JSON list of C-alpha atoms in Angstrom, two decimals:
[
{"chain": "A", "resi": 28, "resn": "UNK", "atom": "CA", "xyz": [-62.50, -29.59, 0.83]},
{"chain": "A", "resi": 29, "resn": "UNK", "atom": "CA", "xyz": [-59.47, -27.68, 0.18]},
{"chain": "A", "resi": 30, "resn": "UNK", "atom": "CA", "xyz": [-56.79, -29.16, -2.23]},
{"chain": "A", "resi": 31, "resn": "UNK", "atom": "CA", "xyz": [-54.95, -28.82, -5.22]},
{"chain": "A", "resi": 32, "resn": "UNK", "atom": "CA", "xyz": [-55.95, -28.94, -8.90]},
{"chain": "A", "resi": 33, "resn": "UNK", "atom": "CA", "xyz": [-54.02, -29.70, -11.69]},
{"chain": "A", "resi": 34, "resn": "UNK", "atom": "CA", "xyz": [-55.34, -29.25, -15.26]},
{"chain": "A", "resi": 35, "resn": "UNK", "atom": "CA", "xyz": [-55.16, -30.93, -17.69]},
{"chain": "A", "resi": 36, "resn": "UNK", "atom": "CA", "xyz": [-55.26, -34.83, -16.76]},
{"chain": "A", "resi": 37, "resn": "UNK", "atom": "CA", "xyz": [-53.62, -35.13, -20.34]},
{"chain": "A", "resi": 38, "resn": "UNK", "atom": "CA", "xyz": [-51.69, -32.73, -22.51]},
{"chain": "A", "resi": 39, "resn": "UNK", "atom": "CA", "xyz": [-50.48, -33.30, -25.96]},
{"chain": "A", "resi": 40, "resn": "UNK", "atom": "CA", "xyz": [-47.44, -31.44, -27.66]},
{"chain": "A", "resi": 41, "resn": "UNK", "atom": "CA", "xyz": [-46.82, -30.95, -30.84]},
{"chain": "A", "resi": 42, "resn": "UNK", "atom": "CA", "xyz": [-43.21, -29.93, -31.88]},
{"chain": "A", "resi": 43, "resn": "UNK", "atom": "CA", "xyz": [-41.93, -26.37, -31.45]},
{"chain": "A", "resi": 44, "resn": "UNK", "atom": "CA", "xyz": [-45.09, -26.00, -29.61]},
{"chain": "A", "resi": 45, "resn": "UNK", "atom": "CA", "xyz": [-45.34, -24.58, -25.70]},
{"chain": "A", "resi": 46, "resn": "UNK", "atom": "CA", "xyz": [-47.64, -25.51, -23.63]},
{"chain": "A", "resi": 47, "resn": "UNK", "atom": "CA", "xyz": [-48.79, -24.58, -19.51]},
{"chain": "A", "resi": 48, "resn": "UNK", "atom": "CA", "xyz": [-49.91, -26.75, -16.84]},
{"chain": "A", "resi": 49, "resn": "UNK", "atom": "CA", "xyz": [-52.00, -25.33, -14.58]},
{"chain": "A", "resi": 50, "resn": "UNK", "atom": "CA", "xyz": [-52.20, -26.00, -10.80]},
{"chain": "A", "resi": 51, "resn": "UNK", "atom": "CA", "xyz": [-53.98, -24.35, -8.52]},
{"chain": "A", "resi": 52, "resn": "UNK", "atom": "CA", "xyz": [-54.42, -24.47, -4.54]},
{"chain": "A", "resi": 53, "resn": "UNK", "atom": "CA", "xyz": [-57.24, -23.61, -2.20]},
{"chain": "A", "resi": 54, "resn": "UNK", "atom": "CA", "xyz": [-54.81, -24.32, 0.93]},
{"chain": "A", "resi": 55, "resn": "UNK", "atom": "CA", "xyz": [-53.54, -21.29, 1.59]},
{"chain": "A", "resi": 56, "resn": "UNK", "atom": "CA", "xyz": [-50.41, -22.40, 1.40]},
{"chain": "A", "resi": 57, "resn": "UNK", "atom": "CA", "xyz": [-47.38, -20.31, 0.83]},
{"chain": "A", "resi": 58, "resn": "UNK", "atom": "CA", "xyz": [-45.03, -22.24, -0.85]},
{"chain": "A", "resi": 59, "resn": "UNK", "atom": "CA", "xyz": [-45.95, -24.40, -4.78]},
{"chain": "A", "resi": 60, "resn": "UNK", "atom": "CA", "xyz": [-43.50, -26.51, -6.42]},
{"chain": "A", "resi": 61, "resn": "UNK", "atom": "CA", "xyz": [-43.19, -28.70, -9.36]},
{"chain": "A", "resi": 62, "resn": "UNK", "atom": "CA", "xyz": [-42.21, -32.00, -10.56]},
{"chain": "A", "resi": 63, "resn": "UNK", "atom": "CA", "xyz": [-41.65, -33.85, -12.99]},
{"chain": "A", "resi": 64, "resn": "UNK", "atom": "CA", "xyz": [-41.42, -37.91, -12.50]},
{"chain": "A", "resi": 65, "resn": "UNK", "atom": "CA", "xyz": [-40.30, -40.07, -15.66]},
{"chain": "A", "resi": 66, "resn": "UNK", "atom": "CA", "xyz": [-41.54, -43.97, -15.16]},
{"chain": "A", "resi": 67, "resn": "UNK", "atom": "CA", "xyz": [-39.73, -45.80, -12.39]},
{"chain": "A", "resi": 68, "resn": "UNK", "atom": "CA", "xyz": [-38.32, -42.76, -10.69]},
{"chain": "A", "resi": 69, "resn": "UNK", "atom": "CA", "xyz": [-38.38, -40.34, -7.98]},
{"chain": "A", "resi": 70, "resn": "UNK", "atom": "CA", "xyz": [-39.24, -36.94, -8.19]},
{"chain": "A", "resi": 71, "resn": "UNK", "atom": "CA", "xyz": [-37.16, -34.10, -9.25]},
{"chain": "A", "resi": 72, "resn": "UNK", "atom": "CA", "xyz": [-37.69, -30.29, -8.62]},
{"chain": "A", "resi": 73, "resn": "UNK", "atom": "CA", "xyz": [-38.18, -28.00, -11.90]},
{"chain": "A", "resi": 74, "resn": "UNK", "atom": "CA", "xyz": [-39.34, -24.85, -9.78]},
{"chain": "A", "resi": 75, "resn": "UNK", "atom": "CA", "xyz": [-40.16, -23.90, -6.24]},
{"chain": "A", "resi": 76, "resn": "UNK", "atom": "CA", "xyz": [-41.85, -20.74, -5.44]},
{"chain": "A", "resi": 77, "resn": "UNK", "atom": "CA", "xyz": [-41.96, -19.44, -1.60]},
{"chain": "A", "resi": 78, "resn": "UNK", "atom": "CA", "xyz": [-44.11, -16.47, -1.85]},
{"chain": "A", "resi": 79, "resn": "UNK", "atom": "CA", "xyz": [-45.87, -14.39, -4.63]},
{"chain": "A", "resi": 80, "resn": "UNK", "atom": "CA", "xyz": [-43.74, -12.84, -7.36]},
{"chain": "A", "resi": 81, "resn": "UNK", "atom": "CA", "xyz": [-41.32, -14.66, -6.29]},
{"chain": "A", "resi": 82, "resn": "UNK", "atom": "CA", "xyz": [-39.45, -18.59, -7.62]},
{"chain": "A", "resi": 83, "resn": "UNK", "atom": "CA", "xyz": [-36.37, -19.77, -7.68]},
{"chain": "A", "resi": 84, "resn": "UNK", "atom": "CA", "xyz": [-34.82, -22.88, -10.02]},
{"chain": "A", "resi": 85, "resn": "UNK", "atom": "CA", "xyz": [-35.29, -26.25, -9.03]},
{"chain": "A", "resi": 86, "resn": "UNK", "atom": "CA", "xyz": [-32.61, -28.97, -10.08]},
{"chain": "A", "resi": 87, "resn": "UNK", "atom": "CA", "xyz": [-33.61, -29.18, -13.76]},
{"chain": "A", "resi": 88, "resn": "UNK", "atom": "CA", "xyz": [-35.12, -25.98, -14.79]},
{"chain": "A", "resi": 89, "resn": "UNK", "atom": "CA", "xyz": [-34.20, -25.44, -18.53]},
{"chain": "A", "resi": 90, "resn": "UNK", "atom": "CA", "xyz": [-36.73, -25.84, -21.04]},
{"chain": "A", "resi": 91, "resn": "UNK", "atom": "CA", "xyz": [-39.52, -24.94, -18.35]},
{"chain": "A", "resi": 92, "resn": "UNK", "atom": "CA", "xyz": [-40.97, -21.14, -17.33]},
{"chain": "A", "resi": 93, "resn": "UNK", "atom": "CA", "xyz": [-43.13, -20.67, -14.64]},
{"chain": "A", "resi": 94, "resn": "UNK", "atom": "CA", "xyz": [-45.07, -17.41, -12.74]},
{"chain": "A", "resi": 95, "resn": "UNK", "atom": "CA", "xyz": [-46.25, -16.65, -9.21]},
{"chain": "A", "resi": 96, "resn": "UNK", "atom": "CA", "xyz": [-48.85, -13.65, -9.76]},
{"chain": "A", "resi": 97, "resn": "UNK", "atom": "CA", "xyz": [-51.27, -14.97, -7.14]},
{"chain": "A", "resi": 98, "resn": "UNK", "atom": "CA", "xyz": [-50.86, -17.29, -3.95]},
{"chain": "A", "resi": 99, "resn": "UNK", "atom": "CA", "xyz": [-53.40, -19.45, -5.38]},
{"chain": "A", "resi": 100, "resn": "UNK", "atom": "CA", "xyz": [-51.89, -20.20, -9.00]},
{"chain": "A", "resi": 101, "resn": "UNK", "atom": "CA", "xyz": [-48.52, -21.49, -9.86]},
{"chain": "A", "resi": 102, "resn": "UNK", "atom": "CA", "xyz": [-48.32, -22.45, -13.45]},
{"chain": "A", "resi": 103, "resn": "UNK", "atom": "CA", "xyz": [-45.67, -24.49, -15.50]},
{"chain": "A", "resi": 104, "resn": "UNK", "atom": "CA", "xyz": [-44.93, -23.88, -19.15]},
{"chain": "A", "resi": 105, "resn": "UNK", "atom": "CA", "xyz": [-42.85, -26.64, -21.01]},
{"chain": "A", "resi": 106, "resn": "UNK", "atom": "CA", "xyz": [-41.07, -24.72, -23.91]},
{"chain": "A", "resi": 107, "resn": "UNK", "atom": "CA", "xyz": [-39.95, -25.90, -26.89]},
{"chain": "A", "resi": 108, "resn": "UNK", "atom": "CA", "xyz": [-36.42, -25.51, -26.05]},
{"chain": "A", "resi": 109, "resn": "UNK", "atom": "CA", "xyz": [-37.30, -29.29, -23.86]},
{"chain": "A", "resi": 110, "resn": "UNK", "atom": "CA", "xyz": [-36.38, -31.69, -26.03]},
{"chain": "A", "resi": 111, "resn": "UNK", "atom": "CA", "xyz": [-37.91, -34.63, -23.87]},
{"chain": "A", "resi": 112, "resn": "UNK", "atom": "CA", "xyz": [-40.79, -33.03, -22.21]},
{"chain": "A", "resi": 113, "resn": "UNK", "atom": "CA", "xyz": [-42.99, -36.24, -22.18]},
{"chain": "A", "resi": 114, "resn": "UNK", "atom": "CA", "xyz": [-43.13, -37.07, -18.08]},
{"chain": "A", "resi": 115, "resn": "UNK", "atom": "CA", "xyz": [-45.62, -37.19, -15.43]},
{"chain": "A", "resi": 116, "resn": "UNK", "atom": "CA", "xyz": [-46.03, -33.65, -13.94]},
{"chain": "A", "resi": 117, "resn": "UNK", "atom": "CA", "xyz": [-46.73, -33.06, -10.22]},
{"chain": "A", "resi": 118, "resn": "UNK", "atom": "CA", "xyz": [-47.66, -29.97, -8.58]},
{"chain": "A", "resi": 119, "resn": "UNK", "atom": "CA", "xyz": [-47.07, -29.36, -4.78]},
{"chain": "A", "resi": 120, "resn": "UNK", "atom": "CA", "xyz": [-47.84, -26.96, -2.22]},
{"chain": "A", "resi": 121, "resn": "UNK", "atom": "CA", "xyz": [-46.84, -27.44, 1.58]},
{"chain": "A", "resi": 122, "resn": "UNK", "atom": "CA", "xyz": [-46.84, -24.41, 5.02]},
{"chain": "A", "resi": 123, "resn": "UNK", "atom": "CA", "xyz": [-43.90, -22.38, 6.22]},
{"chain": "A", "resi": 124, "resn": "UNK", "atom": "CA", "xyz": [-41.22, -23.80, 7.08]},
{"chain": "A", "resi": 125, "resn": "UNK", "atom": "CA", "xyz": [-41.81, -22.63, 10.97]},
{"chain": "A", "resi": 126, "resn": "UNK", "atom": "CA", "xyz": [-44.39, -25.52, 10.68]},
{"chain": "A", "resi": 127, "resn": "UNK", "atom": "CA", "xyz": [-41.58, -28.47, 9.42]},
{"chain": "A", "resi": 128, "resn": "UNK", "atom": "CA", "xyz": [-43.58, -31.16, 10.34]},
{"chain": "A", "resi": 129, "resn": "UNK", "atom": "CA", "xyz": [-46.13, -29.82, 7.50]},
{"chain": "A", "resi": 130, "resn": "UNK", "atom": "CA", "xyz": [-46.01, -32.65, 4.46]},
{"chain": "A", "resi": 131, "resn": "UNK", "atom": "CA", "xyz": [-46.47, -31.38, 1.11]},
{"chain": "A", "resi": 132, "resn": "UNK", "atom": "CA", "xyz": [-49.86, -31.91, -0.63]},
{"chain": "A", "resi": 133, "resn": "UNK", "atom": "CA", "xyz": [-49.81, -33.00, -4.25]},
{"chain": "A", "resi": 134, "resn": "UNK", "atom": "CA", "xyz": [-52.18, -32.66, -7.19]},
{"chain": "A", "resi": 135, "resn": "UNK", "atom": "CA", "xyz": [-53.21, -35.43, -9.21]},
{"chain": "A", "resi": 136, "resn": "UNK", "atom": "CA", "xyz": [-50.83, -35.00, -11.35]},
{"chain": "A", "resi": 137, "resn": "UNK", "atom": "CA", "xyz": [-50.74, -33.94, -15.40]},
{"chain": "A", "resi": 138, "resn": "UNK", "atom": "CA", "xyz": [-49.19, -36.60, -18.17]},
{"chain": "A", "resi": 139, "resn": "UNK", "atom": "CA", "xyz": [-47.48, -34.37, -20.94]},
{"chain": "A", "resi": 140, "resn": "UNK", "atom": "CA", "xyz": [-46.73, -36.71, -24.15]},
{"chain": "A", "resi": 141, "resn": "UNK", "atom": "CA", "xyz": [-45.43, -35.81, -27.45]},
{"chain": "A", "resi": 142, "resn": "UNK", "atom": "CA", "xyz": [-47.14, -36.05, -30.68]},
{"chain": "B", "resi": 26, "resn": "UNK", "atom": "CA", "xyz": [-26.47, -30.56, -1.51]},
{"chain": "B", "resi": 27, "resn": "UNK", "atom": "CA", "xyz": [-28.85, -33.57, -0.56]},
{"chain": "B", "resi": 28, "resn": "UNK", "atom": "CA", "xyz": [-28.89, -37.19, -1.39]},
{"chain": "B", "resi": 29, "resn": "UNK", "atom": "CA", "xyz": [-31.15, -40.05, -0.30]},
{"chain": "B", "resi": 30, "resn": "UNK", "atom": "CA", "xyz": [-30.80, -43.91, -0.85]},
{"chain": "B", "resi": 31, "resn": "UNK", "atom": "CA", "xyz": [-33.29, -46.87, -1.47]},
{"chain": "B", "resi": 32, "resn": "UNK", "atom": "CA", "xyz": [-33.87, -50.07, -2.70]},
{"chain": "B", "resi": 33, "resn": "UNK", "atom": "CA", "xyz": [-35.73, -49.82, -5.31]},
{"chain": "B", "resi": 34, "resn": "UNK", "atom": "CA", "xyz": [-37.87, -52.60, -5.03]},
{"chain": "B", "resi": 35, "resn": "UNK", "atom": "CA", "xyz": [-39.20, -55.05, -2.28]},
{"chain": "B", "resi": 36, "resn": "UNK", "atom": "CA", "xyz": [-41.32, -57.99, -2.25]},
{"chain": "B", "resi": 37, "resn": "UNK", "atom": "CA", "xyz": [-43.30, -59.19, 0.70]},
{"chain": "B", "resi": 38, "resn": "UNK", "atom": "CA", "xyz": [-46.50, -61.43, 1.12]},
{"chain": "B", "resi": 39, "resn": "UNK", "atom": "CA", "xyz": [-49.81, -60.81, 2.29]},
{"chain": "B", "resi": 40, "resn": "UNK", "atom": "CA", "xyz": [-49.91, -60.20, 6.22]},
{"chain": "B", "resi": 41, "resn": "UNK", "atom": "CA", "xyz": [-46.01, -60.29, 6.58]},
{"chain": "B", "resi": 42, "resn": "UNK", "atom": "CA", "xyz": [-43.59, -57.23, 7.68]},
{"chain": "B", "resi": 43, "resn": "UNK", "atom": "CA", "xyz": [-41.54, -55.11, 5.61]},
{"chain": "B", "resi": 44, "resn": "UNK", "atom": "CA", "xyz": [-39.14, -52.18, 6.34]},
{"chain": "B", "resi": 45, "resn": "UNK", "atom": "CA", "xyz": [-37.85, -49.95, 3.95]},
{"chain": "B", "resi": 46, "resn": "UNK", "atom": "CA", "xyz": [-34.71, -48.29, 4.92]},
{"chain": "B", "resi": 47, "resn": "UNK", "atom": "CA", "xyz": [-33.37, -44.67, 4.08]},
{"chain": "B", "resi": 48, "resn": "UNK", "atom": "CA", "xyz": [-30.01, -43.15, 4.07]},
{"chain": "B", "resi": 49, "resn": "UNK", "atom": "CA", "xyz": [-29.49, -40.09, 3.65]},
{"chain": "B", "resi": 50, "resn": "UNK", "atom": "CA", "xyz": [-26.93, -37.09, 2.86]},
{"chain": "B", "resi": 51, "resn": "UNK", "atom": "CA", "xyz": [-27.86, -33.64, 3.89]},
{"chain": "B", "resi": 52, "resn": "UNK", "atom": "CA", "xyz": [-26.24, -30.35, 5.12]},
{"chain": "B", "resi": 53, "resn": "UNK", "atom": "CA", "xyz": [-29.18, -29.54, 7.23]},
{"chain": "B", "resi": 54, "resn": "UNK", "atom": "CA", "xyz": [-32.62, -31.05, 7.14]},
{"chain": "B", "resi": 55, "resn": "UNK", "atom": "CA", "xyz": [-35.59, -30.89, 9.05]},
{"chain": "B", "resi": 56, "resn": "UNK", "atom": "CA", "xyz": [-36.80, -34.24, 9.19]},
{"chain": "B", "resi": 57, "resn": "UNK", "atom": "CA", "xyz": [-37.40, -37.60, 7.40]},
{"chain": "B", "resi": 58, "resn": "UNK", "atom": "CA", "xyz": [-40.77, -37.91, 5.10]},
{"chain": "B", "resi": 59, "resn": "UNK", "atom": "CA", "xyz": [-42.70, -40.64, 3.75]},
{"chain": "B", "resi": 60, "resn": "UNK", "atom": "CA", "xyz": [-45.09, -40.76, 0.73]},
{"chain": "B", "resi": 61, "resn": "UNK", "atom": "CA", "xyz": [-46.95, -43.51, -1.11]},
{"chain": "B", "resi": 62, "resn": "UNK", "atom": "CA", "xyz": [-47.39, -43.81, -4.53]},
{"chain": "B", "resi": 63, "resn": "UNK", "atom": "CA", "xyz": [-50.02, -45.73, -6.49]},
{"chain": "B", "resi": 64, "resn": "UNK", "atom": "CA", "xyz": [-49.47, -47.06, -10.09]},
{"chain": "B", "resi": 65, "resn": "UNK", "atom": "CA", "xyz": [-50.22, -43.26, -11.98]},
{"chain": "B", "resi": 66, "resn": "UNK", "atom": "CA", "xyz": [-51.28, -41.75, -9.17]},
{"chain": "B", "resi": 67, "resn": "UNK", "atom": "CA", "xyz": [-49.95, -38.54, -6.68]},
{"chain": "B", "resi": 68, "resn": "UNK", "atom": "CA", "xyz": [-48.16, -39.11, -3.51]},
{"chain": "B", "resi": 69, "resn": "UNK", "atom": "CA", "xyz": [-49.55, -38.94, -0.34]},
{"chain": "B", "resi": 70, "resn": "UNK", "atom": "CA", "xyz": [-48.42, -38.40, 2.72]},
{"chain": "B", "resi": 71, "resn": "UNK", "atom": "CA", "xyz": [-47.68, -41.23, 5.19]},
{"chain": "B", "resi": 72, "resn": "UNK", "atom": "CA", "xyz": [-45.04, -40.27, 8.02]},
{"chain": "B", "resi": 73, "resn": "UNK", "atom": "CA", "xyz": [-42.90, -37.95, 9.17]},
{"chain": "B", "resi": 74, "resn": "UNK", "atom": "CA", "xyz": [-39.85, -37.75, 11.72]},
{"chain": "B", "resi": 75, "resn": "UNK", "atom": "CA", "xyz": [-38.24, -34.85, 12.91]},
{"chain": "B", "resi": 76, "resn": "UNK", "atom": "CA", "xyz": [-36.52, -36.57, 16.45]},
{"chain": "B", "resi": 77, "resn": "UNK", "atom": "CA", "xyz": [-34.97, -39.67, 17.12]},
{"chain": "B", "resi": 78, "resn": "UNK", "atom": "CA", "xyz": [-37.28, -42.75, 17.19]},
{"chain": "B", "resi": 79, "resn": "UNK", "atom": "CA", "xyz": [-40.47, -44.34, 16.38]},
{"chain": "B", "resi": 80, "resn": "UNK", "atom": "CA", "xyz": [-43.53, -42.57, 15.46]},
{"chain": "B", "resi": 81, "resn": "UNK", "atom": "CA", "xyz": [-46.28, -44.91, 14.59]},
{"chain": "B", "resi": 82, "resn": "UNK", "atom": "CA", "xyz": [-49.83, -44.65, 12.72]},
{"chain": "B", "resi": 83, "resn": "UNK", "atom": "CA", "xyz": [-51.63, -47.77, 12.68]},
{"chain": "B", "resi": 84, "resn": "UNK", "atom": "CA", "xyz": [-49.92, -50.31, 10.30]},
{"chain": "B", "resi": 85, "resn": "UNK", "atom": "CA", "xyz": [-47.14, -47.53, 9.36]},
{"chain": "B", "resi": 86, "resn": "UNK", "atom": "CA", "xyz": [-44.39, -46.75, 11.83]},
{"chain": "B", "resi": 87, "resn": "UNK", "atom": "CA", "xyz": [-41.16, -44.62, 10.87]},
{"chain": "B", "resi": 88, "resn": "UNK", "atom": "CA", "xyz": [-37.82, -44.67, 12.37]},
{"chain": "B", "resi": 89, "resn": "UNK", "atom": "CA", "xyz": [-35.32, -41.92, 12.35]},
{"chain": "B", "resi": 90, "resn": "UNK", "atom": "CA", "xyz": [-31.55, -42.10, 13.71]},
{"chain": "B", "resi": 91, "resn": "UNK", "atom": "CA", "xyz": [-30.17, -38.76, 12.87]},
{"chain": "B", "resi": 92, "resn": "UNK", "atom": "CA", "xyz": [-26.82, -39.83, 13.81]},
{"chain": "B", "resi": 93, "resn": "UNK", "atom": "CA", "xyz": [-26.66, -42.48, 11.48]},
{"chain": "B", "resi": 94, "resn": "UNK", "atom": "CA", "xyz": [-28.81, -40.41, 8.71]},
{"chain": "B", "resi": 95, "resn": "UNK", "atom": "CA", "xyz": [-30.64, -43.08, 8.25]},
{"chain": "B", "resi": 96, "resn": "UNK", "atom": "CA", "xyz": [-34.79, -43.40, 8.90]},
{"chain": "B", "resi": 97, "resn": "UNK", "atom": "CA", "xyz": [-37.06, -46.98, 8.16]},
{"chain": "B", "resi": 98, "resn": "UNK", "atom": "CA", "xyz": [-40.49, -46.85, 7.32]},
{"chain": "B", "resi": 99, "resn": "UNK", "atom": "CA", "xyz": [-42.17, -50.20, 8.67]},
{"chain": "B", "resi": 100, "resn": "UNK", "atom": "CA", "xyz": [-45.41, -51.83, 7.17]},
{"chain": "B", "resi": 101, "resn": "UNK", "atom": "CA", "xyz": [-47.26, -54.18, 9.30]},
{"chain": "B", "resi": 102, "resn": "UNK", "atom": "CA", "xyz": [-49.87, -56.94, 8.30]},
{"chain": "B", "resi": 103, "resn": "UNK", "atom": "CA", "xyz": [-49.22, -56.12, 4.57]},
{"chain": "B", "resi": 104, "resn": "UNK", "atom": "CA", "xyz": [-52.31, -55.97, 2.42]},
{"chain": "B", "resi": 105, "resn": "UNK", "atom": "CA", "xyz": [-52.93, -56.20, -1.19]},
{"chain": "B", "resi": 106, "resn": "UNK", "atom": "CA", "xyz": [-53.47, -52.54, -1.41]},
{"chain": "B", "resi": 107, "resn": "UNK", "atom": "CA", "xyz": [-49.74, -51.85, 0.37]},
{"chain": "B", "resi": 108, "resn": "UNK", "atom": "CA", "xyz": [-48.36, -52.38, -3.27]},
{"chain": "B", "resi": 109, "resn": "UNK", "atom": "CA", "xyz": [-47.26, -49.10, -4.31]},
{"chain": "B", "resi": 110, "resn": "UNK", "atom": "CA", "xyz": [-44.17, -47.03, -4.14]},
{"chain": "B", "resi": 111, "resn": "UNK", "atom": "CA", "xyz": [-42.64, -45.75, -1.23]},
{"chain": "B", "resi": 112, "resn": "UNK", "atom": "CA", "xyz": [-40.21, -42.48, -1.30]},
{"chain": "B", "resi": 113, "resn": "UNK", "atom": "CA", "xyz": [-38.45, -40.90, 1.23]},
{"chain": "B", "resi": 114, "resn": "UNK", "atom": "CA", "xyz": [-37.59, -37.05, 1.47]},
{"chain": "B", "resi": 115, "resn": "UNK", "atom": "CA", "xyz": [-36.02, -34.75, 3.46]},
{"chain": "B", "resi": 116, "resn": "UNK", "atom": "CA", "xyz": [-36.92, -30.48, 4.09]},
{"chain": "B", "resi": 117, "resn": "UNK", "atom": "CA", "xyz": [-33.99, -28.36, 3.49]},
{"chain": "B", "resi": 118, "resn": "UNK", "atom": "CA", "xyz": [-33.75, -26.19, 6.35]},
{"chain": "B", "resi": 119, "resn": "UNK", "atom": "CA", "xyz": [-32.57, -23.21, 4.55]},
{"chain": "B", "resi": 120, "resn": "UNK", "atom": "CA", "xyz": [-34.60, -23.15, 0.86]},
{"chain": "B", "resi": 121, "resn": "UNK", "atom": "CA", "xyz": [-37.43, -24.88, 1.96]},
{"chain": "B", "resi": 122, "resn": "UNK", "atom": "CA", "xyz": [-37.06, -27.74, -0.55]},
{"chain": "B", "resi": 123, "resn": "UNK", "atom": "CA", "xyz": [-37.79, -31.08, -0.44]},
{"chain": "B", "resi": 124, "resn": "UNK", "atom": "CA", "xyz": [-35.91, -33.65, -2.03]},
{"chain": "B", "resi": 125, "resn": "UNK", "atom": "CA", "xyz": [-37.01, -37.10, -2.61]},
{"chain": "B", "resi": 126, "resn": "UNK", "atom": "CA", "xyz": [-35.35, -40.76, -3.11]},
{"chain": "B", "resi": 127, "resn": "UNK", "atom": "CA", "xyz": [-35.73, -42.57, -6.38]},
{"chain": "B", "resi": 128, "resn": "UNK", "atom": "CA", "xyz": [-38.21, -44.85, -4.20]},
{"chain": "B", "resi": 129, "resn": "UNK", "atom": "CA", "xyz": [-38.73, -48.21, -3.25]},
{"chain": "B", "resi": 130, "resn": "UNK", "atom": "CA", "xyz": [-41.19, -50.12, -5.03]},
{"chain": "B", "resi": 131, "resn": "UNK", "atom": "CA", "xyz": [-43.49, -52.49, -3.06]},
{"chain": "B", "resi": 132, "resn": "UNK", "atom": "CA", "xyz": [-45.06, -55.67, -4.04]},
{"chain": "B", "resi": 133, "resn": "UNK", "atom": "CA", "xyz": [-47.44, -57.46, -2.08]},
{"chain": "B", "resi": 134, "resn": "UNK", "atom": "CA", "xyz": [-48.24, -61.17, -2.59]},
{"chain": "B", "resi": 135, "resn": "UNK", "atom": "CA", "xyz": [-51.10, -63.43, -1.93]}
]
């Protein structure tokens, strides 16, 4: 079944530490994004990638890196420059856009808290 | 830029109706999303309108009035398992973003 994995479940940070998510898609899908989601909210966009070697900045980028080197892979590194990294990480993928009606397909998600 | 609007939380009983309603703020959009979201889970996909009207899909129907900017997502014979959280979204037709609401959450009653 194709879908998307994120690793790990659970992720522990230690200060001045940085650490990378992992997600990973089997959907052939173009286009990855991330999110982070802090209890009781919605979800806002750290980084969007369209195509390989390529991502642009979501709406709250700083303190996060991320890389594009194969359609499959999109990972997500929380620096240490973010102060409050501790969130509930979601990983996306979804078609072109010449198929709008596509929905995006989530991972299960990756809980980042701080030691 | 983009903005959507909804309650943030809604409380229904067990086999009743609910709607959830949507406005929205966009400078070009694609259509009108819905997701549900369990207690610590992902979002999954439930609806999506790109034209004027109803689309339905068995309990779940979704309204869109691009007009108005406004959409509805409609839960019939609510069930237990309906309790979750609801977010809409729209596409951005030029970045190929998605933006979400802060969602609406739903509880379901005996």
């Amino acid at each position: 079944d194709g879908g998307i994995t994120q690793s790990p479940k659970y992720l522990f940070r230690k200060e001045g530490q940085n650490v990378t998510l992992s997600c990973e898609q089997n959907l052939n899908h173009d286009a990855m994004y991330w999110y982070r989601q802090d209890p009781g909210q919605g979800l806002r966009l750290i980084y969007y990638s369209q195509i390989v070697n390529d991502f642009q900045k979501g709406d709250i980028a700083e303190g996060y890196s991320v890389s594009r080197e194969k359609k499959e892979s999109f990972p997500l590194t929380v620096t240490s420059a973010q102060k409050n990294p501790t969130a509930f990480y979601l990983c996306a993928s979804s078609s072109p856009v010449e198929g709008s009606n596509q929905p995006q397909h989530f991972g299960d998600g990756t809980r980042l808290s701080i030691l | 830029g983009q903005s959507l609007e909804q309650p943030s939380e809604v409380t229904a009983v067990e086999g009743a109706i609910v709607q959830i309603n949507c406005t929205y703020q966009t400078s070009g959009f694609y259509g009108l999303s819905w997701y549900q979201q369990h207690d610590g889970g992902a979002p999954t996909f439930l609806s999506y309108n790109a034209l004027d009207g109803l689309e339905e899909t068995g309990r779940f129907s979704s309204f869109l009035s691009r007009s108005d900017s406004y959409g509805y997502l409609l839960l019939q014979e609510l069930q237990m398992k309906d309790s979750a959280s609801y977010f809409c979204a729209v596409r951005d037709r030029n970045f190929n973003k998605f933006y979400f609401g802060s969602g609406t959450k739903l509880n379901v009653k005996p």
